[in-house]
PDB file of C-alpha atoms in Angstrom:
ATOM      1  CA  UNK L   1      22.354 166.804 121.543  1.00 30.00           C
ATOM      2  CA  UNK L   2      20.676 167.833 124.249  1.00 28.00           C
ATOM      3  CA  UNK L   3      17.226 165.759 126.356  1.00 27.00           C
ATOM      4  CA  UNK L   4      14.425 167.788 125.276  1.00 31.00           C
ATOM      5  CA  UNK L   5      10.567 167.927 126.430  1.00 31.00           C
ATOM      6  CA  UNK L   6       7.850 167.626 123.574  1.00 33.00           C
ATOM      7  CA  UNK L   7       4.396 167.057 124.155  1.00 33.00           C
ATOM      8  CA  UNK L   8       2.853 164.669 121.290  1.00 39.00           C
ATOM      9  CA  UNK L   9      -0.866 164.400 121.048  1.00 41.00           C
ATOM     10  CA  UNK L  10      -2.436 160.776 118.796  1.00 46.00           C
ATOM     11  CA  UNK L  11      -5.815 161.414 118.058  1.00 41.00           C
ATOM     12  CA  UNK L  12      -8.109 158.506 116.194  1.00 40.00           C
ATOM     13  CA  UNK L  13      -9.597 159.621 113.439  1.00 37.00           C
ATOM     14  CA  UNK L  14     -12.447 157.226 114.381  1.00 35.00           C
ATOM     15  CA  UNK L  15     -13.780 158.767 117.702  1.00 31.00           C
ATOM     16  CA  UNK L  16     -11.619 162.040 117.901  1.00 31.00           C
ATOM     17  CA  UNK L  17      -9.791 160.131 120.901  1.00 35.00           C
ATOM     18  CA  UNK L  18      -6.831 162.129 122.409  1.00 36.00           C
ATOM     19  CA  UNK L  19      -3.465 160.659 123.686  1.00 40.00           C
ATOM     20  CA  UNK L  20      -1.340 163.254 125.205  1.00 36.00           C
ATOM     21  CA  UNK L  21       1.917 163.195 126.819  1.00 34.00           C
ATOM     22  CA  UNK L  22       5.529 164.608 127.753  1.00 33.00           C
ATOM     23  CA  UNK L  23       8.197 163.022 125.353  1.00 35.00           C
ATOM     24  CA  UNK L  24      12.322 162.944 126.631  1.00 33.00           C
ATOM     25  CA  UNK L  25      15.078 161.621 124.249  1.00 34.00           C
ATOM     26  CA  UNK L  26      17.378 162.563 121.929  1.00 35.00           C
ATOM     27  CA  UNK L  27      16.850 163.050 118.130  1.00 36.00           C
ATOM     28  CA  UNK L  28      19.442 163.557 115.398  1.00 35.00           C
ATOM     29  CA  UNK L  29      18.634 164.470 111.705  1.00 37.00           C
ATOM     30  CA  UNK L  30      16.031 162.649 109.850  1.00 40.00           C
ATOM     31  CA  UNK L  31      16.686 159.743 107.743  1.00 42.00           C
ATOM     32  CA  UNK L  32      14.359 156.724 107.159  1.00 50.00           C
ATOM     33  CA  UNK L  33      17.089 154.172 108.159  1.00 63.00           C
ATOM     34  CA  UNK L  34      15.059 153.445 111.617  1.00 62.00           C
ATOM     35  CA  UNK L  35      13.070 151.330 113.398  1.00 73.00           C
ATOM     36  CA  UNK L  36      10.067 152.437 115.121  1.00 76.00           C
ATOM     37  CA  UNK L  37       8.258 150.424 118.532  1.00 85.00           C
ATOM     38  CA  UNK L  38       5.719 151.565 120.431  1.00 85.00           C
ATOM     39  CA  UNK L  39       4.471 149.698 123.763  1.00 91.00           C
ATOM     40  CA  UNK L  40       1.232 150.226 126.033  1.00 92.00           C
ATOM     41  CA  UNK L  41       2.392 149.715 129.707  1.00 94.00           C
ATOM     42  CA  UNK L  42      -1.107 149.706 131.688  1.00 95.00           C
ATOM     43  CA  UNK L  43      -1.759 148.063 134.881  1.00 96.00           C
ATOM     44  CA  UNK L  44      -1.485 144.336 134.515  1.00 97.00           C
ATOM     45  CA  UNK L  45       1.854 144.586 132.707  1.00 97.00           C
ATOM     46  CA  UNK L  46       3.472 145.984 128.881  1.00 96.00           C
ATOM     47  CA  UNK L  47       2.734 144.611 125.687  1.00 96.00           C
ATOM     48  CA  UNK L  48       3.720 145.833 122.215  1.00 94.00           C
ATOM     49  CA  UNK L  49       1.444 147.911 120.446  1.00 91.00           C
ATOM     50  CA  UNK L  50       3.144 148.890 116.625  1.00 90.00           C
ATOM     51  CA  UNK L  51       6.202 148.432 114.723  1.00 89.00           C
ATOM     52  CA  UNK L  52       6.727 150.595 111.958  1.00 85.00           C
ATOM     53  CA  UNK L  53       6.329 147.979 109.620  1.00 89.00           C
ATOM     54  CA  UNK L  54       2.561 147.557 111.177  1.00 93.00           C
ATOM     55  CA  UNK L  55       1.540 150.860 109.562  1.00 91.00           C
ATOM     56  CA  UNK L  56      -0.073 150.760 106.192  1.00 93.00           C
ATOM     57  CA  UNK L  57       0.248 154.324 105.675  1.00 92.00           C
ATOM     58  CA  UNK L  58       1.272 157.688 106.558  1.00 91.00           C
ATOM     59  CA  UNK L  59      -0.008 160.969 105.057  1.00 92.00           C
ATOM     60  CA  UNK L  60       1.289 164.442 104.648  1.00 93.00           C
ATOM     61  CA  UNK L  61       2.220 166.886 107.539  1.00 92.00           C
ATOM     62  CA  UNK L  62      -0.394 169.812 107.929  1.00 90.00           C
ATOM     63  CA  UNK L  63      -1.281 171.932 110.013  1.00 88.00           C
ATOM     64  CA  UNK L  64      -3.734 171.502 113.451  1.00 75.00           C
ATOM     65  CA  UNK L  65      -4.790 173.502 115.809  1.00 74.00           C
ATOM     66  CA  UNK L  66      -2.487 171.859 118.380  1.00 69.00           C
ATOM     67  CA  UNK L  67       0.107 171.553 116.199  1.00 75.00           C
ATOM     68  CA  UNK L  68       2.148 169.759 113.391  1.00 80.00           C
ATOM     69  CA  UNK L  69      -0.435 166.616 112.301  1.00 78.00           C
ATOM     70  CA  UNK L  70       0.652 163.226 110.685  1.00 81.00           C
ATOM     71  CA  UNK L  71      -1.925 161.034 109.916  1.00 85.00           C
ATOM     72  CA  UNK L  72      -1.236 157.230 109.958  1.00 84.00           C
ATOM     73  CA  UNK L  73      -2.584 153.860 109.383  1.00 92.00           C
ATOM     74  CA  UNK L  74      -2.386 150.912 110.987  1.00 93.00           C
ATOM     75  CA  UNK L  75      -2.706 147.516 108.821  1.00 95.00           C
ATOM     76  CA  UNK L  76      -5.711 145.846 109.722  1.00 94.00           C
ATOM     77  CA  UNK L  77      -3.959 142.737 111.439  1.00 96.00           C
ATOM     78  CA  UNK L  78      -2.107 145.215 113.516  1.00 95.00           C
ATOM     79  CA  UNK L  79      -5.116 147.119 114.483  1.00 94.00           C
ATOM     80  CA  UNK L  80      -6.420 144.052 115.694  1.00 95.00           C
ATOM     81  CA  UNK L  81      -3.633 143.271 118.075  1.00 96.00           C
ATOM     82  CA  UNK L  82      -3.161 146.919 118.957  1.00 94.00           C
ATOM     83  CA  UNK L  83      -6.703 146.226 120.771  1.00 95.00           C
ATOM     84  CA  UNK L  84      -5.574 142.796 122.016  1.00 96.00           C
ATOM     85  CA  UNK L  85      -2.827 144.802 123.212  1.00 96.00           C
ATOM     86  CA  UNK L  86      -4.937 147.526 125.001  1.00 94.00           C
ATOM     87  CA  UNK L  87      -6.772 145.044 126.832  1.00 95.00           C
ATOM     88  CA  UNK L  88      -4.051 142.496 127.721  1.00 97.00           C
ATOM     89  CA  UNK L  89      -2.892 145.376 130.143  1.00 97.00           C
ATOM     90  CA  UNK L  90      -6.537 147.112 130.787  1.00 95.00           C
ATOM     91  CA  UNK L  91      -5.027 150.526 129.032  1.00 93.00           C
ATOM     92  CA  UNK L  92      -8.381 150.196 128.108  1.00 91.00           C
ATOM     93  CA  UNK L  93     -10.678 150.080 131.194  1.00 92.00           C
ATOM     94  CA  UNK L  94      -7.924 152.423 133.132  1.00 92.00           C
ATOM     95  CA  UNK L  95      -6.708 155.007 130.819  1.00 92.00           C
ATOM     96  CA  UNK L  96      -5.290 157.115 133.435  1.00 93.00           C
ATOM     97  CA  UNK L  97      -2.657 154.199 134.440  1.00 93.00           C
ATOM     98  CA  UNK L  98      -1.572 153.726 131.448  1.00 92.00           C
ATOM     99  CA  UNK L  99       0.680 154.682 128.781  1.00 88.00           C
ATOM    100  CA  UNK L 100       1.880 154.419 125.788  1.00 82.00           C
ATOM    101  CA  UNK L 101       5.951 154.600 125.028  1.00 81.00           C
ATOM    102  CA  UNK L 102       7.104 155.312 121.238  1.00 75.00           C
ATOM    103  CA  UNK L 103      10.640 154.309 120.561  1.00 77.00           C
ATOM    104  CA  UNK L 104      12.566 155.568 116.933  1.00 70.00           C
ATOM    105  CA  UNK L 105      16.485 153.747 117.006  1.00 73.00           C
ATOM    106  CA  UNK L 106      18.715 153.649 114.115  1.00 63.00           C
ATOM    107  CA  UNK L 107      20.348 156.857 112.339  1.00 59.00           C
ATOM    108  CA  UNK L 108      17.216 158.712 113.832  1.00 55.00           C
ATOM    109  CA  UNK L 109      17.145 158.223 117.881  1.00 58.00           C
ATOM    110  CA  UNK L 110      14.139 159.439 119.908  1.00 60.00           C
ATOM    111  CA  UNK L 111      11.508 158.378 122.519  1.00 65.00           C
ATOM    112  CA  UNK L 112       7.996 159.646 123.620  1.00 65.00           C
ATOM    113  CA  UNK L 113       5.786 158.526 126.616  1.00 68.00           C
ATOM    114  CA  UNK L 114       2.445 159.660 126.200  1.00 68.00           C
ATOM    115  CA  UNK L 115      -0.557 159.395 128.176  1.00 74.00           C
ATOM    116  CA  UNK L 116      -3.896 157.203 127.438  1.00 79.00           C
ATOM    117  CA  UNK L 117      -7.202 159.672 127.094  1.00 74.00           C
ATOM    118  CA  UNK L 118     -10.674 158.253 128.376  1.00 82.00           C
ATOM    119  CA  UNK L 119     -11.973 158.634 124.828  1.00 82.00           C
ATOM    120  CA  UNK L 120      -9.456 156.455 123.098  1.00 80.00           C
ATOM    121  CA  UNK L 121      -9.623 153.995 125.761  1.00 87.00           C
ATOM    122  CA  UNK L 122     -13.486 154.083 125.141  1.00 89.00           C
ATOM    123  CA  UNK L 123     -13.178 153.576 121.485  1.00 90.00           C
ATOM    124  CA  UNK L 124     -10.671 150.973 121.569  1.00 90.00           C
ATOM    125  CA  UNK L 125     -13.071 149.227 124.195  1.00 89.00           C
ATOM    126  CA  UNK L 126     -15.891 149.323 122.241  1.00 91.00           C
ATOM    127  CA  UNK L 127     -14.386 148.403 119.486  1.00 90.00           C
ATOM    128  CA  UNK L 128     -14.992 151.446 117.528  1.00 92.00           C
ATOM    129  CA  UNK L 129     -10.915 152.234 116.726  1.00 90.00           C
ATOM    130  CA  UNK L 130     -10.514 151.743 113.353  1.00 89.00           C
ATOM    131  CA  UNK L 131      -6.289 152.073 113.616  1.00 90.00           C
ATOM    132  CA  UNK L 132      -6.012 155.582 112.234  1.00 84.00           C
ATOM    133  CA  UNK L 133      -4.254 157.818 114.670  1.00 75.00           C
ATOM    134  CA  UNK L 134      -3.377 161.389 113.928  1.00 71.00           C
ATOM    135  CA  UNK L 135       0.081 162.354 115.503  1.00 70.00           C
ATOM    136  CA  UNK L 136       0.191 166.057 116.100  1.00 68.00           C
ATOM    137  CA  UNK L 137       3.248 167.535 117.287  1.00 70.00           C
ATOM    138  CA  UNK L 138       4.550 170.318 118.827  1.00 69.00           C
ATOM    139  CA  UNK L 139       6.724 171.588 115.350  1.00 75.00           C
ATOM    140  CA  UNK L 140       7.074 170.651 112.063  1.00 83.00           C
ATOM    141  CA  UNK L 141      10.528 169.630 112.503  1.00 79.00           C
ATOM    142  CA  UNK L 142       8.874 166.975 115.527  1.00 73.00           C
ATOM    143  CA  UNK L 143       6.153 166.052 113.007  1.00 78.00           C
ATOM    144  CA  UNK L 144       8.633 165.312 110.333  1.00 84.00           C
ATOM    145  CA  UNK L 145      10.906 163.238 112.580  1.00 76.00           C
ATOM    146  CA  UNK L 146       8.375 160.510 113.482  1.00 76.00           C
ATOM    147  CA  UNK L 147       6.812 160.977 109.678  1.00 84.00           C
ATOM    148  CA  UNK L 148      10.235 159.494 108.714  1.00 80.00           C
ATOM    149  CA  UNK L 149      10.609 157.099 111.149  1.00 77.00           C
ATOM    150  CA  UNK L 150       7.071 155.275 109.944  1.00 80.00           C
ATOM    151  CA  UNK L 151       7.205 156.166 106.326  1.00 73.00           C
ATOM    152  CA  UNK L 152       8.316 152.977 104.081  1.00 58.00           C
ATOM    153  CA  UNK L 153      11.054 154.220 101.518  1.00 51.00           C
TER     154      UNK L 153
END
């Protein structure tokens, strides 16, 4: 299968905070035999930000205005270090040199790099992120990949 360019967009449902970015990887049919990873690389260095077995939940697709949406939840605990995370490499207090990277391996492969928006930055600095992100995708068939790469079967 060929590389393809997506653009996914993680909004918290806390302070309407946008993370936007170009995605690159390969993805095969969905099956919830995966692992999911995601990292915030910022300027003082890369830390890990979620596994898939850090989210609590994950709600139904529907429909945004930029796109495919899947809610999610992070557990508390892992909202917690998701911060600890954001401020180990200043993600937080630089936004725009940072990123986070979202990794799905197993019988579902694909990767995302996505930027860091001011306003998440700002919430998670303030402590006002709660750890409920909505992904949105570019297509339902995107939005249903990652769904089943952090949905618990």
């Amino acid at each position: 299968m060929s590389v393809s360019r997506r653009t996914l967009l993680m909004l918290s449902t806390a302070a309407a905070a946008t993370l936007a970015g170009c995605s690159t990887g390969e993805q095969t049919a969905a099956n919830t035999d995966v692992a999911v990873t995601a990292f915030v690389t910022g300027p003082t260095g890369r830390q890990r930000l979620f596994e898939d077995d850090d989210v609590a939940s994950v709600g139904q697709i529907s429909d945004n205005d930029s796109g495919a949406a899947v809610p999610i939840k992070l557990t508390d605990s892992a909202a917690a270090a998701a911060v600890d995370s954001f401020e180990t490499v200043s993600a937080d207090e630089y936004p725009e040199d940072a990123e986070i990277e979202y990794e799905i391996e197993g019988d579902l492969t694909a990767q995302n790099t996505l930027d860091i928006s001011p306003a998440l930055a700002e919430a998670v600095e303030n402590g006002e992120w709660d750890g409920e992100f909505l992904l949105v995708a570019n297509s339902d068939s995107q939005a249903e990949t990652v769904r089943a790469g952090l949905r618990e079967e």
